[in-house]
mmCIF file of C-alpha atoms in Angstrom:
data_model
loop_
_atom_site.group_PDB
_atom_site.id
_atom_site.type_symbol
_atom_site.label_atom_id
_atom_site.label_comp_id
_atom_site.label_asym_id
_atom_site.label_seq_id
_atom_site.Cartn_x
_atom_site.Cartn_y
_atom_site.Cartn_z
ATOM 1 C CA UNK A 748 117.981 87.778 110.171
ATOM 2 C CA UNK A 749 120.171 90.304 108.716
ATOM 3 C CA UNK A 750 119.257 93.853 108.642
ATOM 4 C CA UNK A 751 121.281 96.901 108.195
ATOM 5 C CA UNK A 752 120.609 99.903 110.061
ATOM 6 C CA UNK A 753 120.812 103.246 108.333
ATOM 7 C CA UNK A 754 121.940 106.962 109.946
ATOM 8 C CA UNK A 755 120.860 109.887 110.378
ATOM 9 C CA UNK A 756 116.659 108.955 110.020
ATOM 10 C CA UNK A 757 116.596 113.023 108.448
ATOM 11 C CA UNK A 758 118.879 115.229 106.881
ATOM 12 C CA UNK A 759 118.018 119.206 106.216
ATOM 13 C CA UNK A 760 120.877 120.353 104.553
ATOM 14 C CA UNK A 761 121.691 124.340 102.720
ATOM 15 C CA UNK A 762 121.930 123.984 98.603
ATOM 16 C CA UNK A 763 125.437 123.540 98.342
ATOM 17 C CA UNK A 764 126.315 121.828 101.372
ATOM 18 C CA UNK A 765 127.682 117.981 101.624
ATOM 19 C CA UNK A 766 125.720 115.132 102.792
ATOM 20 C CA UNK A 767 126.595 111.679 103.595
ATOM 21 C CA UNK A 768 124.362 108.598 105.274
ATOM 22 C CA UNK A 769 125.772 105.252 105.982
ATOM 23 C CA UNK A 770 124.243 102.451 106.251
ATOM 24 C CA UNK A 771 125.740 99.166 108.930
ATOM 25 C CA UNK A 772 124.976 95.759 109.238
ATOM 26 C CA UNK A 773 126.057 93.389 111.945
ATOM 27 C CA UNK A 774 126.607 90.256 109.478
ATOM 28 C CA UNK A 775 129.177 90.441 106.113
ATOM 29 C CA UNK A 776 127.245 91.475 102.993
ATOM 30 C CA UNK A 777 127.542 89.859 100.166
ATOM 31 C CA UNK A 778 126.641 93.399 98.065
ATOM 32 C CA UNK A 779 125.057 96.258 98.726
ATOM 33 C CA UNK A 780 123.142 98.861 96.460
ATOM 34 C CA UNK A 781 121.692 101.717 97.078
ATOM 35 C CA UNK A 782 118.337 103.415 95.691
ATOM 36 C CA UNK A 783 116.482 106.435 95.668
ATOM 37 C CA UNK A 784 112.772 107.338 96.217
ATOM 38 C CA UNK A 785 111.838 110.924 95.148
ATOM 39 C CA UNK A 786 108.964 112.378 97.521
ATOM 40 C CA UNK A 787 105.742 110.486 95.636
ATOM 41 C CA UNK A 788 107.583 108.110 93.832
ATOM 42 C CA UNK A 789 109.533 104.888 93.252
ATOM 43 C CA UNK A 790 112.499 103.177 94.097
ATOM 44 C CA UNK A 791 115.675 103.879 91.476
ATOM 45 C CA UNK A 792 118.518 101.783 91.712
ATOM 46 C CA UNK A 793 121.560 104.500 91.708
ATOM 47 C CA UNK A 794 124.488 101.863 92.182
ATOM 48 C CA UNK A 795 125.864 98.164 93.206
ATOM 49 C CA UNK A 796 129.100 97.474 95.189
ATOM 50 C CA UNK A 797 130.211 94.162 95.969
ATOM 51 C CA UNK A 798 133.737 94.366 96.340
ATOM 52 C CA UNK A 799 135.525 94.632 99.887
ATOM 53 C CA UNK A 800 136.531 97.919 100.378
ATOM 54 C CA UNK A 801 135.148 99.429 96.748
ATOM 55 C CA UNK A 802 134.632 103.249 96.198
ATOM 56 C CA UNK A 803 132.737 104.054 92.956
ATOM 57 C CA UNK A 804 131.555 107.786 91.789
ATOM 58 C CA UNK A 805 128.120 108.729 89.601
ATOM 59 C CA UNK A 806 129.026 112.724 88.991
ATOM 60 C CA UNK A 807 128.594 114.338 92.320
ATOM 61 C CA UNK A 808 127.361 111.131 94.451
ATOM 62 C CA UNK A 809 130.264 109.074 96.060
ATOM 63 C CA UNK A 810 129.835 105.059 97.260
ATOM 64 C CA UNK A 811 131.786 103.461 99.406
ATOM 65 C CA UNK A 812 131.901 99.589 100.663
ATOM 66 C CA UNK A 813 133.717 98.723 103.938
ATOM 67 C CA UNK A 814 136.495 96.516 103.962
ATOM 68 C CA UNK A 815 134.726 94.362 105.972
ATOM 69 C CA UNK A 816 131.770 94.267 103.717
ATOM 70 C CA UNK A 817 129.528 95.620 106.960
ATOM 71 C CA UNK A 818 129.342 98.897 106.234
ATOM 72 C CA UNK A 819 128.988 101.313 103.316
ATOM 73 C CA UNK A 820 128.489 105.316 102.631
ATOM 74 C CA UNK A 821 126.775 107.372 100.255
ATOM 75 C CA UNK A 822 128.137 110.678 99.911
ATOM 76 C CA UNK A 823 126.869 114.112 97.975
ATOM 77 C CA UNK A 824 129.096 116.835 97.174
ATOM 78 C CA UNK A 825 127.706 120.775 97.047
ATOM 79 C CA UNK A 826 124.017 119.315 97.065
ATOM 80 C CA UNK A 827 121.408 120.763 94.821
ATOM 81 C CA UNK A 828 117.760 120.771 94.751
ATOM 82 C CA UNK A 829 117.333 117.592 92.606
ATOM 83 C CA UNK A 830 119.180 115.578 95.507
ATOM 84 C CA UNK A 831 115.818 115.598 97.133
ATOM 85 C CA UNK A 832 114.385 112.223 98.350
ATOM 86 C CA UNK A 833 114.973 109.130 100.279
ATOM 87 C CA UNK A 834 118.243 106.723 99.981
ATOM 88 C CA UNK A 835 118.035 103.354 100.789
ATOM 89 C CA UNK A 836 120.663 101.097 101.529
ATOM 90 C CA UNK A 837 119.790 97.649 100.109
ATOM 91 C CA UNK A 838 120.885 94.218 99.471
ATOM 92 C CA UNK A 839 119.662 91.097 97.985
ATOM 93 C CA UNK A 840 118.489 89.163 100.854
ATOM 94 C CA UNK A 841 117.876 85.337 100.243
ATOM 95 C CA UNK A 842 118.273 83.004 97.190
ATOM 96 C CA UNK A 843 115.121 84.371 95.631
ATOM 97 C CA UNK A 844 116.679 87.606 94.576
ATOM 98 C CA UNK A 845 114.513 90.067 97.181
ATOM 99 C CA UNK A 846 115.949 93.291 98.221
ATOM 100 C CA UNK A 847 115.992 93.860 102.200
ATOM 101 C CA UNK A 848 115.784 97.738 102.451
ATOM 102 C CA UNK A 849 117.312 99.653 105.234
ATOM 103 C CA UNK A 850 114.551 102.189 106.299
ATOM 104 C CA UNK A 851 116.194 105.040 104.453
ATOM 105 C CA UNK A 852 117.742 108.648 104.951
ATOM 106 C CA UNK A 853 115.053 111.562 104.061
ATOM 107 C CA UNK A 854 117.007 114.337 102.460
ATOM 108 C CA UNK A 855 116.169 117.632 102.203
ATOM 109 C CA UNK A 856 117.496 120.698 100.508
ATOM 110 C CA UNK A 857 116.585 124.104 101.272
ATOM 111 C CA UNK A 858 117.446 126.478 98.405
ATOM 112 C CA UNK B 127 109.521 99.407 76.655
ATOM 113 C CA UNK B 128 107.193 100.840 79.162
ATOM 114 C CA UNK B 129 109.219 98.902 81.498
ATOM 115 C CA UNK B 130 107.042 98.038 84.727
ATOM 116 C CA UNK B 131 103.599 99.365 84.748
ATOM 117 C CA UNK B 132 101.085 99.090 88.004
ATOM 118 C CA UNK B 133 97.422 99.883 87.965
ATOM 119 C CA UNK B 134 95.441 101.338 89.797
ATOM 120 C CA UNK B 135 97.681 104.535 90.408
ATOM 121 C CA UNK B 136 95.218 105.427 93.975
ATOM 122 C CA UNK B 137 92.332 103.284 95.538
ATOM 123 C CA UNK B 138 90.184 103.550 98.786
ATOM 124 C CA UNK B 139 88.723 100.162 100.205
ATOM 125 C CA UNK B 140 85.667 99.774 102.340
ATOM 126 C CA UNK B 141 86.999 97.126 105.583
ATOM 127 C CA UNK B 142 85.962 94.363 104.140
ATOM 128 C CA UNK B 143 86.229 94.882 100.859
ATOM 129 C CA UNK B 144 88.771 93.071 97.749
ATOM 130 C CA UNK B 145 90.546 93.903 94.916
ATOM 131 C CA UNK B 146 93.256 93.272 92.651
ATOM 132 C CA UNK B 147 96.474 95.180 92.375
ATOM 133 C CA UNK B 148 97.558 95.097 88.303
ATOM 134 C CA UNK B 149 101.298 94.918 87.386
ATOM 135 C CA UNK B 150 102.736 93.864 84.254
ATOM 136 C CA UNK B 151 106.218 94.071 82.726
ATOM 137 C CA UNK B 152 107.700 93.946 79.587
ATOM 138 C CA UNK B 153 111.053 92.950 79.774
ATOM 139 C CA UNK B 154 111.099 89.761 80.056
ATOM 140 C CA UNK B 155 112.392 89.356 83.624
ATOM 141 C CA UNK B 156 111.455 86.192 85.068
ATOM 142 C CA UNK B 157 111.182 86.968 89.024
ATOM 143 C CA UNK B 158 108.608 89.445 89.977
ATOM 144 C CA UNK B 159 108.065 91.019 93.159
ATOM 145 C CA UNK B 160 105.427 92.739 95.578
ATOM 146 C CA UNK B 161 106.225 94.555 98.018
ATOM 147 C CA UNK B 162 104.558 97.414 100.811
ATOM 148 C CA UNK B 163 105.640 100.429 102.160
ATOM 149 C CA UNK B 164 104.154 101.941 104.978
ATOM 150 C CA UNK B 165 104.929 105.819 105.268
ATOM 151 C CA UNK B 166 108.903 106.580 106.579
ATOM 152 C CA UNK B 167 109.944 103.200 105.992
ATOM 153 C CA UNK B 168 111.654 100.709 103.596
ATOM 154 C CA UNK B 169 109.912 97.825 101.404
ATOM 155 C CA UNK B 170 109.219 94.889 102.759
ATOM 156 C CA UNK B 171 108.285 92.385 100.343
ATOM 157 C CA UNK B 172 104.930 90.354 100.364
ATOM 158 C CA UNK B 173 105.404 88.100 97.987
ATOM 159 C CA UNK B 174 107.625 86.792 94.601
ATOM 160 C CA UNK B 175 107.566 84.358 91.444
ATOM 161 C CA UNK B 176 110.746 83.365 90.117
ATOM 162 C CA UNK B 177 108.724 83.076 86.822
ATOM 163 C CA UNK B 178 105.048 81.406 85.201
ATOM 164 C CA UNK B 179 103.402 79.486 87.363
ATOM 165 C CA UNK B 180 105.771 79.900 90.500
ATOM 166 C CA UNK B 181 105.101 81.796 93.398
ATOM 167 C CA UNK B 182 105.818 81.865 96.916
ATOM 168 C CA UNK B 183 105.632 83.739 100.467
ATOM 169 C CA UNK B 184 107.863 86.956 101.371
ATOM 170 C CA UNK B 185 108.404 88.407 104.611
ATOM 171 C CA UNK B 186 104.483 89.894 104.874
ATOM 172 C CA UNK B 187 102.297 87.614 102.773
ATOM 173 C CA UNK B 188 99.553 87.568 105.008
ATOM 174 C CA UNK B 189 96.049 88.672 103.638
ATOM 175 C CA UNK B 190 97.271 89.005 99.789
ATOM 176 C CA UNK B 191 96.931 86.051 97.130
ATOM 177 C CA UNK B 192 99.064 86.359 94.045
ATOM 178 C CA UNK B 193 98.942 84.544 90.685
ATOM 179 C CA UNK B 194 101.611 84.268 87.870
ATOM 180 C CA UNK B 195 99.753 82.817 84.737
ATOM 181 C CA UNK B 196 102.009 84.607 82.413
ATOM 182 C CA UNK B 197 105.602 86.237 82.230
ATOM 183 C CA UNK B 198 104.446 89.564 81.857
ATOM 184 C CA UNK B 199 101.837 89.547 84.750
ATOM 185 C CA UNK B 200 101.904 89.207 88.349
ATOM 186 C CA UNK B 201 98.497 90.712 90.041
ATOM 187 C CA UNK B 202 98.457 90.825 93.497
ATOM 188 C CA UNK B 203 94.850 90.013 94.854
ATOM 189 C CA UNK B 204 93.325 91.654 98.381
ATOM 190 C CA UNK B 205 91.035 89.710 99.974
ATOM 191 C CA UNK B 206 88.791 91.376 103.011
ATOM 192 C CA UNK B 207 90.852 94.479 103.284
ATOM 193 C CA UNK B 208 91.825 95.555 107.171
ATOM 194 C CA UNK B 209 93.060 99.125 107.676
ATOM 195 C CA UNK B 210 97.038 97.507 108.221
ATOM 196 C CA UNK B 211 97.051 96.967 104.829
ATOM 197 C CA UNK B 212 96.700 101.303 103.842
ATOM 198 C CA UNK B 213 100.057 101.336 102.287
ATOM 199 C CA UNK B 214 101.678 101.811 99.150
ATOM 200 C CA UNK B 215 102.099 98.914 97.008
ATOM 201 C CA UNK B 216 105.249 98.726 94.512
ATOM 202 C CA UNK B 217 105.593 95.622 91.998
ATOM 203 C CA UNK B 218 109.162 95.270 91.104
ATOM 204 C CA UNK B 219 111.127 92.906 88.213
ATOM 205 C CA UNK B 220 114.400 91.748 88.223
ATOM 206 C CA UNK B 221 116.441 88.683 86.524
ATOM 207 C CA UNK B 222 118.814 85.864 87.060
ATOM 208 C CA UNK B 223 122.260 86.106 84.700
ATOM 209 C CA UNK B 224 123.650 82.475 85.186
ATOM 210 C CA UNK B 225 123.602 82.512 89.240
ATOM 211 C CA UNK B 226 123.833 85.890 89.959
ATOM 212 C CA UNK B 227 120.659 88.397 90.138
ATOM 213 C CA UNK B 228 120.133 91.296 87.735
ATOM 214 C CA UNK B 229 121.992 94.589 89.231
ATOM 215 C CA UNK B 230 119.351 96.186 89.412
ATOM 216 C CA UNK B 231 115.193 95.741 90.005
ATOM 217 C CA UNK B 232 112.974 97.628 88.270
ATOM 218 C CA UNK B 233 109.874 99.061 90.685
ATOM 219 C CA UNK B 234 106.725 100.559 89.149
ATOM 220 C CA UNK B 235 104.891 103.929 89.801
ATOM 221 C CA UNK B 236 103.404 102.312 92.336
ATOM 222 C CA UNK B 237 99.561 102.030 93.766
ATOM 223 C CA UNK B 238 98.731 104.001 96.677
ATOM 224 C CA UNK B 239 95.729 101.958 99.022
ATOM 225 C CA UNK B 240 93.508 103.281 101.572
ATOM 226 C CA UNK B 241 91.037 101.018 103.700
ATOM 227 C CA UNK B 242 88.736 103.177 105.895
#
């Protein structure tokens, strides 16, 4: 079935520094959202793009769809402390409304 | 709204042993959702209603029961625990808005299990 593979596994990034993960699949998407898991916590849902080619920005924290709807980016400008955690690429996988997670990009930021 | 709540918050199992995984929500979100995580990896979902009464197999279902008497509840039940299922256990809601799902699905705090 579909899955959609997520890069880099880790990132240890410098307060202040930019960070981006992508996430790829190798079948269309109909959408694609993306979540994030502090350490010892839950799942948030951050953001939803369904649109070929759609770029949306939450303050610092870019999102980016591919035209071809088989790709999309997350992107953090000047990261800070609180961008600590996991982000998971996700979409809704099946008629029942189940998210398929990607397995995630562990961020860390060292002050 | 206290939005999804999941008890017990931690649990360790004896091999062998069952118990029932709590979640309720109040939001009145008629698909519910379990799913595991296993440490460095995504969810994968065990199994979903789509509301009362209705439930049926995810990707994982295998050795967990789950019930739906109620809109607010959906407790996931362990029977004859194996160390594979030590994981962390999230209950999620969500809803339909004519044919297309809810933008977003709302996970509890989640309940962290350990079978030794």
């Amino acid at each position: 079935g579909q899955q959609v593979m997520q890069i880099p596994q880790y990132q240890h990034v410098q307060e202040g520094e930019d960070f981006t993960t992508y996430c790829n699949s190798s079948t269309t998407l109909s959408n694609i959202q993306w979540y994030k898991q502090r350490p010892g916590g839950h799942p948030v849902f951050l953001i939803q793009l369904v649109k070929s080619g759609e770029v949306k920005k939450q303050k610092r924290l870019t999102f980016q769809f591919g035209e071809a709807k088989k790709n999309s980016s997350l992107h953090i400008t000047a990261t800070q402390t609180t961008d600590v955690g996991t982000y998971f690429c996700v979409y809704y996988g099946g008629s029942q409304g189940n998210l398929i997670f990607g397995k995630g990009t562990k961020l860390s930021v060292k002050p | 709204n206290a939005g999804v709540t999941q008890t017990p918050k931690f649990r360790i199992l004896k091999i062998g042993q069952s118990m029932t995984l709590q979640c309720a929500q109040d939001m009145n979100h008629n698909y519910m959702y379990w799913y595991r995580q296993d440490p460095g990896m995504g969810l994968k979902l065990i199994y979903y209603s789509v509301g009362a009464g209705i439930t049926d197999k995810g990707e994982v279902p295998n050795g967990y029961n789950v019930s739906r008497s109620t809109t607010e509840d959906f407790p996931l039940r362990l029977e004859l625990a194996a160390p594979s299922q030590t994981s962390v256990y999230f209950c999620a809601s969500g809803f339909l808005s004519g044919t297309v799902f809810s933008n977003e699905q709302f996970f509890g705090p989640g309940t962290r299990l350990t079978v030794l």
